[in-house]
XYZ file of C-alpha atoms in Angstrom:
578
model
C 123.854 148.989 111.526
C 123.534 150.151 107.920
C 119.983 151.432 107.636
C 118.734 152.960 104.368
C 117.477 156.537 104.383
C 113.716 156.451 105.115
C 113.162 159.177 102.535
C 114.849 157.044 99.880
C 112.567 154.155 100.812
C 109.518 156.391 100.549
C 110.669 157.694 97.160
C 111.116 154.134 95.886
C 107.618 153.275 96.977
C 106.147 156.386 95.384
C 107.368 155.193 91.987
C 105.263 152.055 92.404
C 102.164 153.582 93.995
C 99.982 153.083 90.932
C 100.203 149.300 91.321
C 97.554 148.092 93.795
C 99.267 144.722 93.865
C 101.966 146.256 96.012
C 99.603 146.099 98.985
C 99.189 142.361 98.552
C 102.910 141.697 98.955
C 102.469 142.500 102.645
C 100.430 139.363 103.097
C 103.573 137.293 102.691
C 105.402 136.370 105.901
C 108.666 137.438 104.258
C 107.962 139.648 101.224
C 110.689 139.622 98.632
C 113.061 142.567 98.428
C 112.303 143.291 94.778
C 108.575 143.436 95.514
C 108.904 145.728 98.466
C 111.778 148.061 99.411
C 110.852 147.723 103.067
C 111.550 144.027 102.846
C 115.126 144.874 101.862
C 115.380 147.155 104.847
C 114.121 144.455 107.220
C 116.594 141.986 105.744
C 119.429 144.500 106.118
C 118.827 145.002 109.831
C 117.986 141.374 110.483
C 114.386 142.180 111.418
C 111.568 139.725 110.919
C 107.943 139.074 111.756
C 106.956 135.922 113.592
C 104.846 133.701 111.321
C 102.143 133.223 113.954
C 101.836 136.988 114.445
C 101.635 137.516 110.687
C 98.979 134.850 110.368
C 96.917 136.464 113.130
C 97.163 139.861 111.449
C 96.235 138.370 108.110
C 93.132 136.686 109.538
C 92.048 139.893 111.269
C 92.567 141.877 108.090
C 90.503 139.459 106.002
C 87.756 139.554 108.593
C 87.686 143.373 108.662
C 87.875 143.643 104.883
C 85.063 141.112 104.486
C 82.842 143.163 106.791
C 83.692 146.315 104.840
C 82.870 144.589 101.544
C 79.522 143.395 102.840
C 78.647 146.948 103.907
C 79.563 148.168 100.436
C 77.350 145.549 98.759
C 74.519 146.544 101.075
C 74.868 150.180 100.009
C 75.996 151.352 103.435
C 78.481 154.227 103.518
C 81.483 153.368 105.689
C 82.026 155.455 108.783
C 85.222 157.390 107.930
C 86.410 159.971 110.468
C 89.718 160.905 108.787
C 89.515 164.605 107.830
C 90.917 163.875 104.368
C 87.758 161.952 103.470
C 84.894 163.695 105.320
C 83.621 166.012 102.561
C 80.358 165.363 100.729
C 82.294 164.394 97.601
C 83.849 161.462 99.472
C 80.873 160.516 101.610
C 78.334 160.920 98.813
C 80.122 158.598 96.405
C 79.910 154.915 97.495
C 82.997 153.874 95.555
C 85.085 156.784 96.874
C 84.048 156.185 100.463
C 84.834 152.493 100.046
C 88.268 153.368 98.620
C 88.938 155.632 101.605
C 87.827 152.980 104.097
C 89.920 150.320 102.337
C 92.946 152.584 102.416
C 92.531 153.246 106.147
C 92.170 149.506 106.772
C 95.367 148.824 104.816
C 97.133 151.542 106.812
C 95.937 149.987 110.050
C 97.294 146.617 108.930
C 100.717 148.034 108.016
C 101.048 149.806 111.336
C 100.021 146.671 113.176
C 102.655 144.746 111.255
C 105.344 147.165 112.439
C 104.279 146.467 116.026
C 105.089 142.778 115.521
C 108.556 143.279 114.017
C 111.434 141.806 116.012
C 114.018 144.602 116.002
C 115.728 147.080 118.290
C 113.813 150.176 119.358
C 115.722 152.419 116.944
C 115.355 149.980 114.054
C 111.632 149.684 114.727
C 111.310 153.483 114.843
C 112.978 153.732 111.421
C 110.729 151.047 109.982
C 107.658 152.725 111.472
C 108.688 156.083 109.994
C 109.240 154.569 106.544
C 105.898 152.748 106.693
C 104.107 155.969 107.625
C 105.755 157.740 104.669
C 104.387 155.010 102.416
C 100.931 155.119 103.976
C 100.670 158.882 103.607
C 101.905 158.783 100.017
C 99.419 156.090 98.965
C 96.301 157.935 100.109
C 93.590 157.908 97.420
C 93.279 161.657 98.012
C 96.684 162.095 96.340
C 95.614 160.881 92.867
C 93.226 162.400 90.387
C 91.833 158.978 89.497
C 90.690 158.362 93.087
C 89.999 161.870 94.438
C 86.318 162.741 93.910
C 86.836 166.348 95.033
C 89.398 166.908 92.288
C 87.207 165.090 89.746
C 84.203 167.211 90.678
C 86.177 170.432 90.257
C 87.540 169.185 86.924
C 83.969 168.816 85.653
C 82.743 172.102 87.152
C 85.608 174.105 85.617
C 85.476 172.241 82.292
C 89.084 171.152 82.655
C 90.459 174.516 83.773
C 91.411 173.170 87.232
C 93.619 170.526 85.620
C 95.298 173.113 83.406
C 95.988 175.353 86.409
C 97.177 172.394 88.446
C 99.699 171.400 85.799
C 100.891 175.012 85.592
C 101.289 175.125 89.379
C 103.269 171.896 89.341
C 105.606 173.089 86.563
C 106.166 176.390 88.382
C 107.043 174.529 91.584
C 109.408 172.236 89.693
C 111.251 175.325 88.474
C 111.377 176.730 92.027
C 112.512 173.423 93.484
C 109.834 173.201 96.178
C 106.077 172.887 96.669
C 104.411 176.268 97.167
C 102.905 176.339 100.663
C 101.850 179.978 100.449
C 101.194 182.689 97.875
C 104.832 183.736 97.632
C 103.997 186.881 95.657
C 102.202 188.264 98.723
C 105.359 188.661 100.811
C 108.732 190.314 100.611
C 111.360 190.464 103.337
C 111.801 194.094 104.305
C 108.457 195.174 102.814
C 105.875 193.301 104.877
C 108.072 190.790 106.702
C 110.952 191.663 109.078
C 109.834 195.295 109.251
C 110.755 196.183 112.838
C 112.824 199.350 112.529
C 116.515 198.869 113.129
C 120.024 199.203 111.748
C 122.798 196.782 110.810
C 125.736 197.936 112.951
C 128.249 195.132 112.308
C 128.890 192.398 109.790
C 131.430 189.731 108.973
C 131.105 186.902 106.423
C 129.115 184.815 108.915
C 126.472 187.231 110.211
C 125.080 190.733 110.401
C 124.224 192.274 113.771
C 121.001 194.295 113.876
C 120.340 196.914 116.543
C 116.633 197.747 116.802
C 115.318 201.250 117.428
C 113.877 201.753 120.947
C 110.213 202.814 121.066
C 109.843 203.398 124.821
C 110.837 206.431 126.897
C 113.177 204.266 128.964
C 114.869 200.923 128.387
C 116.406 198.285 130.614
C 120.058 199.033 131.227
C 121.209 195.616 130.016
C 120.551 194.892 126.348
C 118.961 191.761 124.896
C 120.879 189.719 122.306
C 118.733 187.298 120.271
C 120.396 184.338 118.526
C 118.052 182.650 116.025
C 118.789 179.265 114.458
C 121.305 179.325 111.615
C 119.305 176.572 109.938
C 116.515 179.087 109.195
C 116.103 182.787 108.407
C 115.857 185.021 111.492
C 112.571 186.663 110.508
C 110.522 183.867 112.048
C 111.069 186.077 115.104
C 109.955 189.180 113.183
C 107.207 188.141 110.782
C 104.581 190.884 110.831
C 103.965 193.547 113.508
C 101.169 191.621 115.217
C 103.196 188.403 115.620
C 106.776 189.673 115.930
C 108.675 188.544 119.022
C 111.370 191.100 118.168
C 108.897 193.991 118.072
C 107.282 192.763 121.284
C 110.650 192.700 123.057
C 111.357 196.263 121.867
C 107.939 197.416 123.047
C 108.644 195.963 126.504
C 111.543 198.359 126.980
C 114.474 196.211 125.830
C 117.454 197.388 123.790
C 117.338 194.543 121.277
C 120.211 193.230 119.157
C 119.805 190.236 116.834
C 122.117 188.031 114.779
C 121.113 187.654 111.120
C 123.069 184.637 109.865
C 124.401 184.574 106.324
C 123.010 182.064 103.852
C 126.248 180.183 103.126
C 127.605 179.836 99.622
C 130.810 178.134 98.487
C 132.918 180.863 100.097
C 131.739 179.550 103.504
C 131.771 175.854 102.592
C 134.626 175.155 105.022
C 133.061 176.911 108.031
C 133.022 174.915 111.268
C 130.931 174.786 114.445
C 133.818 176.520 116.206
C 133.513 179.380 113.716
C 129.803 179.786 114.402
C 130.545 179.930 118.137
C 133.671 182.124 118.120
C 133.278 184.299 115.014
C 129.497 184.274 115.328
C 127.933 184.343 118.790
C 131.007 185.397 120.791
C 131.865 188.139 118.302
C 128.272 189.425 118.527
C 128.450 189.443 122.339
C 131.606 191.550 122.288
C 130.126 194.031 119.798
C 126.959 194.400 121.902
C 129.101 195.002 124.989
C 131.023 197.700 123.157
C 127.958 199.491 121.778
C 125.870 199.259 124.963
C 128.683 199.889 127.415
C 127.366 196.968 129.485
C 129.402 193.946 130.532
C 126.299 191.775 130.855
C 123.168 191.275 128.797
C 120.049 189.160 128.606
C 120.522 186.482 125.954
C 118.067 184.401 123.944
C 118.663 181.361 121.751
C 116.017 179.642 119.606
C 116.399 175.983 118.571
C 119.984 175.399 117.343
C 120.578 179.073 118.142
C 120.084 178.082 121.772
C 122.640 175.292 121.427
C 125.098 177.763 119.879
C 124.617 180.464 122.514
C 124.935 177.934 125.354
C 128.152 176.593 123.835
C 129.453 180.154 123.450
C 128.686 181.015 127.078
C 130.507 177.874 128.253
C 133.528 178.803 126.123
C 133.508 182.330 127.548
C 133.200 180.969 131.090
C 136.353 178.930 130.472
C 138.029 182.179 129.373
C 136.896 183.932 132.551
C 134.054 185.927 130.976
C 130.455 186.026 132.301
C 128.485 188.144 129.820
C 124.975 186.751 130.479
C 122.726 188.297 133.123
C 120.100 185.753 132.026
C 119.674 183.078 129.361
C 116.441 182.256 127.526
C 116.262 179.010 125.532
C 113.311 178.419 123.206
C 112.701 174.814 122.073
C 116.394 173.982 122.437
C 118.392 170.770 122.856
C 121.297 170.685 125.286
C 120.759 167.041 126.191
C 120.247 165.009 123.002
C 119.252 161.767 124.739
C 115.750 161.876 123.243
C 115.613 163.588 119.868
C 112.157 162.330 118.987
C 111.333 161.479 115.404
C 114.561 163.075 114.107
C 116.336 160.028 115.478
C 115.338 158.139 112.321
C 117.762 160.287 110.324
C 120.735 159.849 112.635
C 122.838 156.716 112.984
C 126.486 155.890 112.381
C 125.918 154.912 108.756
C 124.019 158.060 107.819
C 126.354 160.420 109.698
C 129.414 158.732 108.142
C 127.862 159.133 104.705
C 127.364 162.870 105.302
C 130.936 163.163 106.584
C 132.305 161.525 103.454
C 130.322 163.984 101.353
C 130.736 167.204 103.331
C 133.236 167.070 106.190
C 136.104 168.352 104.082
C 134.034 171.202 102.665
C 130.797 171.687 100.812
C 127.241 172.726 101.532
C 124.279 170.949 103.070
C 121.703 172.439 100.744
C 118.668 174.161 102.174
C 116.275 172.278 99.907
C 117.551 168.948 101.297
C 117.060 170.163 104.865
C 113.575 171.407 103.957
C 112.671 168.001 102.491
C 113.784 166.310 105.696
C 111.595 168.508 107.872
C 108.645 168.210 105.487
C 108.871 164.427 105.769
C 108.148 164.747 109.502
C 104.655 166.041 108.660
C 104.024 164.913 105.077
C 100.236 165.196 105.128
C 100.399 168.821 106.317
C 103.463 170.005 104.375
C 103.425 167.875 101.207
C 100.292 165.970 100.283
C 97.818 168.634 101.364
C 99.382 170.965 98.786
C 99.686 168.266 96.127
C 95.931 167.806 96.393
C 95.020 171.487 96.519
C 97.604 173.059 94.182
C 98.019 170.305 91.575
C 94.903 168.116 91.556
C 92.420 170.954 92.133
C 94.358 173.821 90.566
C 94.024 176.092 93.589
C 96.446 178.880 94.441
C 97.769 178.588 98.000
C 96.586 181.447 100.236
C 99.116 183.901 101.702
C 100.536 182.677 105.029
C 103.585 184.404 106.481
C 104.827 181.445 108.516
C 104.658 179.051 105.560
C 106.371 181.607 103.307
C 109.219 181.666 105.837
C 109.188 177.866 105.975
C 109.934 177.755 102.237
C 112.751 180.321 102.451
C 115.429 177.738 103.141
C 119.037 178.163 104.243
C 122.194 176.252 103.367
C 124.617 175.057 106.034
C 128.404 174.602 105.752
C 129.242 170.902 105.495
C 131.916 170.764 108.242
C 129.666 172.607 110.703
C 126.688 170.375 109.858
C 128.684 167.138 110.199
C 130.207 168.213 113.533
C 126.752 169.071 114.837
C 125.234 165.750 113.740
C 127.982 163.574 115.219
C 128.724 165.370 118.465
C 125.156 166.184 119.488
C 122.506 164.009 117.852
C 124.614 160.880 117.452
C 127.004 160.917 120.423
C 125.410 163.485 122.807
C 128.773 164.835 123.910
C 127.717 168.424 124.585
C 125.927 167.636 127.839
C 128.713 165.457 129.218
C 131.562 167.956 128.852
C 133.530 165.824 126.377
C 133.885 168.556 123.754
C 136.458 171.226 123.078
C 135.214 174.222 121.112
C 137.247 177.284 120.143
C 140.135 175.971 122.215
C 138.127 175.530 125.412
C 136.533 172.553 127.107
C 132.767 172.991 127.082
C 131.149 172.716 130.521
C 127.498 173.799 130.320
C 127.351 173.661 134.118
C 129.659 176.683 134.188
C 126.813 178.863 132.865
C 125.580 180.402 136.112
C 123.027 182.847 134.659
C 119.320 182.447 135.585
C 117.599 180.487 132.817
C 114.153 180.813 131.246
C 113.480 177.530 129.444
C 110.563 177.229 127.016
C 109.219 174.046 125.422
C 106.215 173.401 123.140
C 103.898 170.596 124.162
C 103.346 169.180 120.636
C 106.894 169.826 119.412
C 108.003 167.017 117.055
C 111.505 168.463 116.581
C 112.516 169.172 120.201
C 110.257 167.095 122.501
C 109.297 169.262 125.453
C 110.752 166.817 127.981
C 114.107 167.229 126.237
C 113.778 171.006 126.419
C 112.937 170.644 130.110
C 116.179 168.709 130.598
C 118.116 171.982 130.366
C 116.727 172.843 133.818
C 119.110 170.220 135.218
C 122.132 171.399 133.228
C 122.226 175.188 133.471
C 122.950 177.307 136.540
C 123.427 174.217 138.764
C 124.300 176.196 141.873
C 121.130 178.282 141.708
C 118.413 175.978 140.428
C 115.659 178.060 142.010
C 116.569 180.927 139.673
C 115.673 178.796 136.615
C 112.149 178.800 135.220
C 110.359 176.484 132.798
C 107.299 177.416 130.749
C 105.424 174.984 128.510
C 103.411 176.322 125.593
C 100.675 174.721 123.546
C 101.148 173.717 119.895
C 104.374 172.859 118.085
C 107.967 173.866 117.474
C 107.199 177.116 115.658
C 103.533 177.930 116.320
C 104.027 177.490 120.062
C 106.874 180.011 120.108
C 105.233 182.533 117.780
C 102.101 183.026 119.892
C 101.617 186.758 120.271
C 99.429 188.220 123.043
C 97.718 190.279 120.336
C 95.771 187.257 119.122
C 95.101 185.813 122.593
C 95.310 182.237 121.312
C 96.317 178.914 122.812
C 97.598 178.514 126.352
C 100.709 177.785 128.414
C 101.609 175.979 131.624
C 103.618 177.208 134.593
C 104.657 175.643 137.899
C 106.194 178.148 140.287
C 105.834 176.109 143.461
C 108.921 176.211 145.724
C 111.375 173.437 144.906
C 112.393 172.835 148.499
C 114.827 169.982 148.998
C 114.305 168.876 145.413
C 116.241 171.938 144.292
C 119.506 170.086 144.712
C 118.264 167.051 142.793
C 117.476 166.542 139.106
C 114.029 167.860 138.284
C 111.524 165.594 136.618
C 109.389 166.881 133.755
C 106.452 164.617 134.484
C 106.375 165.725 138.123
C 106.604 169.344 136.975
C 103.643 168.852 134.635
C 101.582 167.111 137.316
C 101.765 170.243 139.452
C 101.521 172.769 136.619
C 98.727 175.281 136.032
C 97.313 175.987 132.592
C 96.990 179.661 131.704
C 95.075 181.104 128.725
C 96.829 183.098 126.018
C 100.480 183.845 125.287
C 103.535 183.033 127.374
C 105.341 186.146 126.118
C 104.340 188.360 129.102
C 105.915 185.794 131.456
C 109.156 186.111 129.483
C 108.970 189.915 129.494
C 108.769 189.928 133.294
C 111.784 187.613 133.453
C 113.803 189.953 131.227
C 112.820 192.953 133.349
C 113.998 191.164 136.501
C 117.462 190.729 135.017
C 117.668 193.830 132.837
C 118.990 196.250 135.452
C 117.648 199.724 136.101
C 115.717 201.733 133.524
C 117.697 204.328 131.566
C 117.135 206.710 128.676
C 117.764 204.970 125.335
C 120.606 206.039 123.080
C 119.612 208.420 120.325
C 121.535 206.694 117.535
C 122.459 203.088 116.705
C 126.027 201.881 117.006
C 128.883 203.987 118.332
C 132.091 205.588 117.132
C 133.618 202.183 116.391
C 130.550 200.411 115.001
C 128.705 202.698 112.627
C 125.437 202.151 110.770
C 125.882 199.958 107.690
C 122.337 199.692 106.320
C 118.726 199.589 107.546
C 117.274 196.390 108.970
C 116.623 193.667 107.967
C 119.900 193.926 106.038
C 121.207 192.129 102.961
C 122.070 188.723 104.399
C 118.504 187.639 105.178
C 117.428 188.377 101.595
C 119.886 185.932 100.002
C 117.990 182.921 98.664
C 119.345 179.389 98.845
C 117.901 178.402 95.458
């Protein structure tokens, strides 16, 4: 089914947002395509709304709007709980509070309309996503003419806030993205990614960092960390107090980490096989050489987890078993339920990307960043439009959001292969793929697994992360462990014990006979215990269990074959995609 890109639909609507008459077109049973881009989408997929359902919604809307209007005439301030409209500027201005309440009523009506659409589940999900993009974009908080907070600041600053806002907007247009943080406050290598280490190997695809031990003894088996290639690695090494890399070093691990290159045209033909064979597998062999150990603890984060799992399956087919344990953080192996990202993946959209990029080219980092921002537009787009542009504020320094804006390109062939074979066709789990000349059987990975999911993750739903428990190490299920953290895809992972925030869930009850059967995430959660603070200490204990005996750390990085190239964090992570 040829479904338009939801972002394109949202962009088309944004160009018409100033026309309040656009709302009224939704009162038609079948709005015309030229009046409403969503109508064209519904026509394209053959979706429709039953006239009786539309009539019922219309009557309910008119009734609710009439009650709201009567309250306004009576001078009563509407009860608005949405955090965008709770300030005194909104609540103290009758017209502004009425605008906010009207907007929320319109949003309620649009969402209710989606519920009545006759369409497949995937089609309805796409329509719902597009409608939510429109709703978020049309908030009265997003326009100077209808935002009383921005108007109040304009008066208080005698126009200076508007001047600063325009300057902020022009600066962001030159940068190609909305500023989420004070970007002058951070620099990679100065106050981000500062854990002491040395680049000991590099090829065009990645640099390998070996971190300096800080403990008197270290576990015999090293730890190799594989971050996602879709982002910069320093999400795992932000600042000392929230660095997972530094924490792992402090727990007595000899830590190595892959720092992926930020592809340019010289890597535009790079494939998924290259990332597996010339990336992860090459790094494994270098770590084995430097450490003198055949096995190591391994960690993969997000798509890094998918890459490292694929690499271990390829190596198993070659007769190699380099993993003493495998940690997967918010990782898909089974792509049956990809959550909200499913709206961006269907045959039409994947085929379009293949036509553009499969033969070579780059999936630009700014396009990937826009996609992920559209998953949380109020938090990652409109909040900053209001603050930076309408009010003329400077965004405060925030290390995680600085990293979020430091985007990474991806090679077109690799990106297209990943989209089709995982998100669209889910072939990785079923053993239908051949990578680097070997058939990929994830069940051949017999290392104990530590699986982590984040409860509010909108990118990798935690039940999907849990699904890896039924794929990995099938002969020794009891050796696998699942931990569920609070918060989302990034904040749940980067939850240092230093700050003692949030919580996590564990369920270490014996599996009994169920060990030979597929485990169920809901049943796991029903028997789980919530624990305060960070899950990192649980992971550290797991690494220690599989790290071998304690030995004296090596005095220098690298070895005779792999010599020091440059200090961490290296050159590759500093290359900007812009």
